[in-house]
Coordinates of C-alpha atoms in Angstrom, one line a residue:
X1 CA 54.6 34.1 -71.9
X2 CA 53.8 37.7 -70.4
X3 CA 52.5 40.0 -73.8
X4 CA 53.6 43.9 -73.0
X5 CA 53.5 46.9 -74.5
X6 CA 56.0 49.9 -74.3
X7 CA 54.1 53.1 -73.3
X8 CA 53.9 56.3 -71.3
X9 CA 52.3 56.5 -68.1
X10 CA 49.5 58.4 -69.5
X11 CA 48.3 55.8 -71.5
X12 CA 48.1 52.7 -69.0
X13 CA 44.6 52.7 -68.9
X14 CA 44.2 52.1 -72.7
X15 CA 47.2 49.4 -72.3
X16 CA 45.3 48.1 -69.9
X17 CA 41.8 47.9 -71.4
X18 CA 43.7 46.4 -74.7
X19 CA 44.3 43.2 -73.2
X20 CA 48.0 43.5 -72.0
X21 CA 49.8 41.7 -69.1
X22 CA 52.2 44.3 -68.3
X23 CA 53.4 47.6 -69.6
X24 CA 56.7 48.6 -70.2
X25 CA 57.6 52.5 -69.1
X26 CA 60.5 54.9 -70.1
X27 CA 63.1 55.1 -67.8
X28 CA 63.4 58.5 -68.6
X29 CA 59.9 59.2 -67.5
X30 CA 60.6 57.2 -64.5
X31 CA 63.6 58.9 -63.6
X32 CA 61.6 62.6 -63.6
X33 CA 58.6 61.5 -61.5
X34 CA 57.8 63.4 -59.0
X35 CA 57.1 61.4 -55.6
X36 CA 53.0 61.9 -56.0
X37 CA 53.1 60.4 -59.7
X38 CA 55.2 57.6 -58.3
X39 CA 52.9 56.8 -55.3
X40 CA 49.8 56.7 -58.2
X41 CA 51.4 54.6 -60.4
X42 CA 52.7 52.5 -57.4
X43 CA 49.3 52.0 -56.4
X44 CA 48.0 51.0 -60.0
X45 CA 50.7 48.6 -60.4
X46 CA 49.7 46.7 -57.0
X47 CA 46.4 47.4 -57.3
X48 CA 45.0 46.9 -61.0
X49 CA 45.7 43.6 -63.2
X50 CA 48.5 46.1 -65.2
X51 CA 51.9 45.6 -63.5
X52 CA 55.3 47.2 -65.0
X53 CA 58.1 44.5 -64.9
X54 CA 60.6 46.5 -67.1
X55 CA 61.5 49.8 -68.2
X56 CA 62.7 51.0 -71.7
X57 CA 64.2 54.2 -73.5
X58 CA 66.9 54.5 -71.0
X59 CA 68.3 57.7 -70.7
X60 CA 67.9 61.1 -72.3
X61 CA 70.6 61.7 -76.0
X62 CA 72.9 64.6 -74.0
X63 CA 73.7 61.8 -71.3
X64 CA 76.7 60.0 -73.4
X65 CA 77.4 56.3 -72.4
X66 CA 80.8 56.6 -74.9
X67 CA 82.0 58.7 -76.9
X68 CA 84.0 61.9 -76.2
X69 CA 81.2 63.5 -74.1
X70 CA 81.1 60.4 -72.1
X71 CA 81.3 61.1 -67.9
X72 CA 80.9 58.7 -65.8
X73 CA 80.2 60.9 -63.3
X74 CA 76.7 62.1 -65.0
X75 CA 75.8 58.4 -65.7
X76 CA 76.7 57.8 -62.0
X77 CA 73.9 60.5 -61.0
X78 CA 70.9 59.8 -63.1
X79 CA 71.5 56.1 -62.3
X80 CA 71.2 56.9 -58.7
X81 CA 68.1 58.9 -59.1
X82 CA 66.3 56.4 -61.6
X83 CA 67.2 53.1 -59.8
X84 CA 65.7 53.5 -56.2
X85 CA 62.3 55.2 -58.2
X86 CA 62.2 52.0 -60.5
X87 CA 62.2 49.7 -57.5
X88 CA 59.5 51.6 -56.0
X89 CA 57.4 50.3 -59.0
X90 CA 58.7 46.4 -59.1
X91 CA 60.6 47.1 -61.8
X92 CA 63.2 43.9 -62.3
X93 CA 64.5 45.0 -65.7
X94 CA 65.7 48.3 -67.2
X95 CA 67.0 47.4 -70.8
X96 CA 69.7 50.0 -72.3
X97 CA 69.4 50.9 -76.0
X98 CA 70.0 54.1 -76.0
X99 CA 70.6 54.8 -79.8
X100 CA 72.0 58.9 -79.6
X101 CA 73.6 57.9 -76.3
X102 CA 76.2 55.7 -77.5
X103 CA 76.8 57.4 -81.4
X104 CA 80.3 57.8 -81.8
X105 CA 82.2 60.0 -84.3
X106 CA 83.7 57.8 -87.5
X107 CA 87.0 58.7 -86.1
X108 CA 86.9 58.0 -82.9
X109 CA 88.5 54.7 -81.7
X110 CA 85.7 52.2 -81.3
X111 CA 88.5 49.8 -78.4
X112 CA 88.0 53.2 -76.3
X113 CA 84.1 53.0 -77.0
X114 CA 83.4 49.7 -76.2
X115 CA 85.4 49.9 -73.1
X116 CA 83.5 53.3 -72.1
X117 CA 80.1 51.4 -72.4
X118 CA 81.7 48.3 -70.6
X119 CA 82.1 51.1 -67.3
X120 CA 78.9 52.6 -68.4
X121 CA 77.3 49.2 -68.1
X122 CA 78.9 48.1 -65.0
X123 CA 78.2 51.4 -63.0
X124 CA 74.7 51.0 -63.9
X125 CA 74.4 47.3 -63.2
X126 CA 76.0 47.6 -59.6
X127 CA 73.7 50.9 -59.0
X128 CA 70.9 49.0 -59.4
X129 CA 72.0 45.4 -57.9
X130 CA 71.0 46.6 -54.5
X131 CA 67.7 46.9 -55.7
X132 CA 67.3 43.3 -57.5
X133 CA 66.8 45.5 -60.8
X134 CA 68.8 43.7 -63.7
X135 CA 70.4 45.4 -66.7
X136 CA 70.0 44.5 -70.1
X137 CA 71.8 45.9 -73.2
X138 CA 69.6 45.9 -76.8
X139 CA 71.7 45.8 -79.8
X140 CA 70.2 48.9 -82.3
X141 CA 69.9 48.7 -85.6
X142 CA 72.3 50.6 -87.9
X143 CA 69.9 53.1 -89.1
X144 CA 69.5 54.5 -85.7
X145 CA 73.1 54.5 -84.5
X146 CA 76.4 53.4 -85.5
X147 CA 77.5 51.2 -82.5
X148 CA 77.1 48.0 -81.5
X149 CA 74.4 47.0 -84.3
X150 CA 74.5 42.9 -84.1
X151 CA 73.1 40.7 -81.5
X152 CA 76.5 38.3 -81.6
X153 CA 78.5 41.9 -81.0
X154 CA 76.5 42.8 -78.0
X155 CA 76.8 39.5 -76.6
X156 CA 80.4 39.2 -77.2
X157 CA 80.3 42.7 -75.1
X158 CA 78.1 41.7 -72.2
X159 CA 80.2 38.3 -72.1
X160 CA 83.3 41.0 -71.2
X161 CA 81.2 42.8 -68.6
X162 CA 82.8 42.4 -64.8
X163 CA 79.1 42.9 -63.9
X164 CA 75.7 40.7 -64.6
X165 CA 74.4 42.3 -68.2
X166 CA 71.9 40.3 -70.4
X167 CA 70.6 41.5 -73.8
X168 CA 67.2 43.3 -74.8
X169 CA 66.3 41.2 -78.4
X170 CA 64.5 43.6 -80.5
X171 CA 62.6 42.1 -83.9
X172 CA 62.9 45.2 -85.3
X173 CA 66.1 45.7 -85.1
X174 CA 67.1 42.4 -85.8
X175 CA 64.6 42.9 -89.1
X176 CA 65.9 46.1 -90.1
X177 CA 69.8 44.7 -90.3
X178 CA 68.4 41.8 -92.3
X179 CA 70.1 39.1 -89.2
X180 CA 68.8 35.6 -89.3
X181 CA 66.7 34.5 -86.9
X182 CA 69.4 32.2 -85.9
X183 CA 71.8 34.6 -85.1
X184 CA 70.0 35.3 -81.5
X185 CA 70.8 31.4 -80.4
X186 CA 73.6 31.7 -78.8
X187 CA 72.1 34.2 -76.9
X188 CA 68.9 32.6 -75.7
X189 CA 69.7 32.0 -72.6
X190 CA 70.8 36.0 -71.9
X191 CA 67.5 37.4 -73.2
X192 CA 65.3 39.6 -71.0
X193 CA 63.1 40.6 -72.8
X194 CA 61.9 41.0 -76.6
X195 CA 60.9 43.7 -78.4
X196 CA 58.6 43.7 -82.0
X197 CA 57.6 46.3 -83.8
X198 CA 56.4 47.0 -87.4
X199 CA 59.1 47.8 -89.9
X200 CA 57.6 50.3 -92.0
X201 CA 58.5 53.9 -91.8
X202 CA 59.4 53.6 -88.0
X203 CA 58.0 51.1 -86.1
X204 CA 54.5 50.5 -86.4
X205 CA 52.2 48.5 -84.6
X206 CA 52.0 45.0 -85.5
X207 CA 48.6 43.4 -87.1
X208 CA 47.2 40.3 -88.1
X209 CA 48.6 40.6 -91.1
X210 CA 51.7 42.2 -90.5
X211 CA 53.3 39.6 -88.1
X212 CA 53.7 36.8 -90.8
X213 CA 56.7 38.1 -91.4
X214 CA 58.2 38.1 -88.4
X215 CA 57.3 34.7 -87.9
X216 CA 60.1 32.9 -88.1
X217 CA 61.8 34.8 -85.2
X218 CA 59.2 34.0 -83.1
X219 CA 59.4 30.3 -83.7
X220 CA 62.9 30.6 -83.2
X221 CA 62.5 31.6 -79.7
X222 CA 60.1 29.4 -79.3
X223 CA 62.0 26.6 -80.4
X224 CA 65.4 27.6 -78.2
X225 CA 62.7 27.7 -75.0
X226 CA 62.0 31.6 -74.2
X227 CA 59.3 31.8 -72.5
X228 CA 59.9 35.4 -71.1
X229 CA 58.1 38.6 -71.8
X230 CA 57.5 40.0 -75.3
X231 CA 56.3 43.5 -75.3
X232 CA 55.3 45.4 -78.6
X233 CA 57.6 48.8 -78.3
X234 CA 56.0 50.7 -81.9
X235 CA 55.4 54.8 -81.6
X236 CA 52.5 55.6 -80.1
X237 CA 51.4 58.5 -81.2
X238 CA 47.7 58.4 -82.3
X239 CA 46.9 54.5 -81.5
X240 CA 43.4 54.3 -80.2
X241 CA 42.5 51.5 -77.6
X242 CA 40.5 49.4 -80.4
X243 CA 44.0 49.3 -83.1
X244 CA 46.3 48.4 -80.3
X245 CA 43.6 45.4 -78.8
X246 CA 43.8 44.5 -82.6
X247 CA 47.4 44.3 -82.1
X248 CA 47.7 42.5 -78.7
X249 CA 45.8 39.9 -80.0
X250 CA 47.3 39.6 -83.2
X251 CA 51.0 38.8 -81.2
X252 CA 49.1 36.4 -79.0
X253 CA 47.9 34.4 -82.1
X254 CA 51.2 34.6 -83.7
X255 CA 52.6 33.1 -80.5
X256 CA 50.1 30.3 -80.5
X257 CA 50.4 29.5 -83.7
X258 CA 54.4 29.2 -83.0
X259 CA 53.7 27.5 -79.9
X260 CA 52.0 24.5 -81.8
X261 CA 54.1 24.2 -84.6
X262 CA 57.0 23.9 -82.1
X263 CA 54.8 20.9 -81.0
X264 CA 55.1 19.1 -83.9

């Protein structure tokens, strides 16, 4: 299993030095790069033992996926001019949570929603299908928007998709709306990629002692066979290179201690 962490360009070095596979950048950040910050981090990626496999924090809040702002005439565009920059990287993966993105008003009809993202989603998956990149939509947990909260809704969404969507699985978010572990089994076989993260006044990065409780997920995907890429996605702001090594290896125990218990 590939351990990753969600960060900025800027900080790939201390990624890197941390003990990480693979980083995971913003989409956002991808999609403003100027051609001599793509060549660089190009290079690093084939290069240095650091490679990006997926992207995160999809698109900036103004650019509406549903909703009554919703155009898909602006999602057409910055899909055009992030997908052909995130293949020059290797990207494979772009996951779409998008939290402010897909807010709807209380009053506004969640049938003309959901069928809003579903063109949203498709655009964006057959965008980026000429460039192998595969999309993958992360249910969000309620305190950070109020659509499409569950991992059994977001499946029953992608399953309705005319257009190859698989699901980000985010701990967190699965921790913060207080869903079983086992509620993500029927979409095993459609994750990605998984996100954890620290529930405590945001998300915070995970530590030795801090993971036991998010134990049980991780056996869980253990158990149903994922053996993808797990990639700590906490805020950044602050973390030295020694706190976040703490924190890559305290995942990669957790998952070894899964791992064996699975075993018995």
């Amino acid at each position: 299993m590939y351990i990753s962490c969600c960060a900025p360009a800027c900080q790939y070095q201390m990624v890197s030095e941390a003990g990480f596979d693979r980083i995971v950048l913003s989409a956002q950040e991808v999609a403003g790069a100027p051609p001599d910050v793509l060549q660089t981090l190009s290079h690093w990626f084939h290069h240095r033992n650091l490679t990006c496999w997926a992207l995160n924090d999809f698109c900036p809040p103004e650019l509406k996926l549903c909703g009554p702002n919703y155009s898909p005439g602006q999602v057409e565009r910055y899909v055009e001019q992030l997908a052909p920059k995130a293949a020059q990287l290797g990207v494979a993966q772009i996951g779409v949570g998008a939290p402010l993105s897909r807010r709807i008003p209380e009053n506004f009809s969640r049938q003309l929603a959901q069928a809003q993202l579903l063109e949203s989603l498709e655009l964006t998956a057959r965008l980026c299908r000429p460039y192998n990149i595969q999309i993958l939509l992360e249910p969000v947990c309620r305190q950070m928007t109020n659509f499409l909260n569950g991992t059994s809704e977001v499946l029953a969404l992608t399953d309705r998709c005319n257009a190859p969507v698989d699901i980000v699985y985010d701990i967190f978010h699965a921790w913060m709306m207080e869903e079983s572990p086992a509620a993500a089994r029927p979409a095993i076989d459609r994750i990605g990629i998984v996100h954890i993260a620290h529930a405590h006044n945001g998300r915070r990065l995970p530590t030795a002692e801090t993971i036991t409780q998010y134990h049980p997920y991780l056996q869980m995907l253990l158990d149903s066979g994922y053996q993808g890429e797990i990639s700590i996605e906490a805020q950044m702001d602050g973390i030295d290179q020694s706190r976040l090594a703490q924190s890559c290896q305290a995942l990669r125990q957790a998952l070894t201690s899964a791992a064996a218990a699975s075993r018995l």
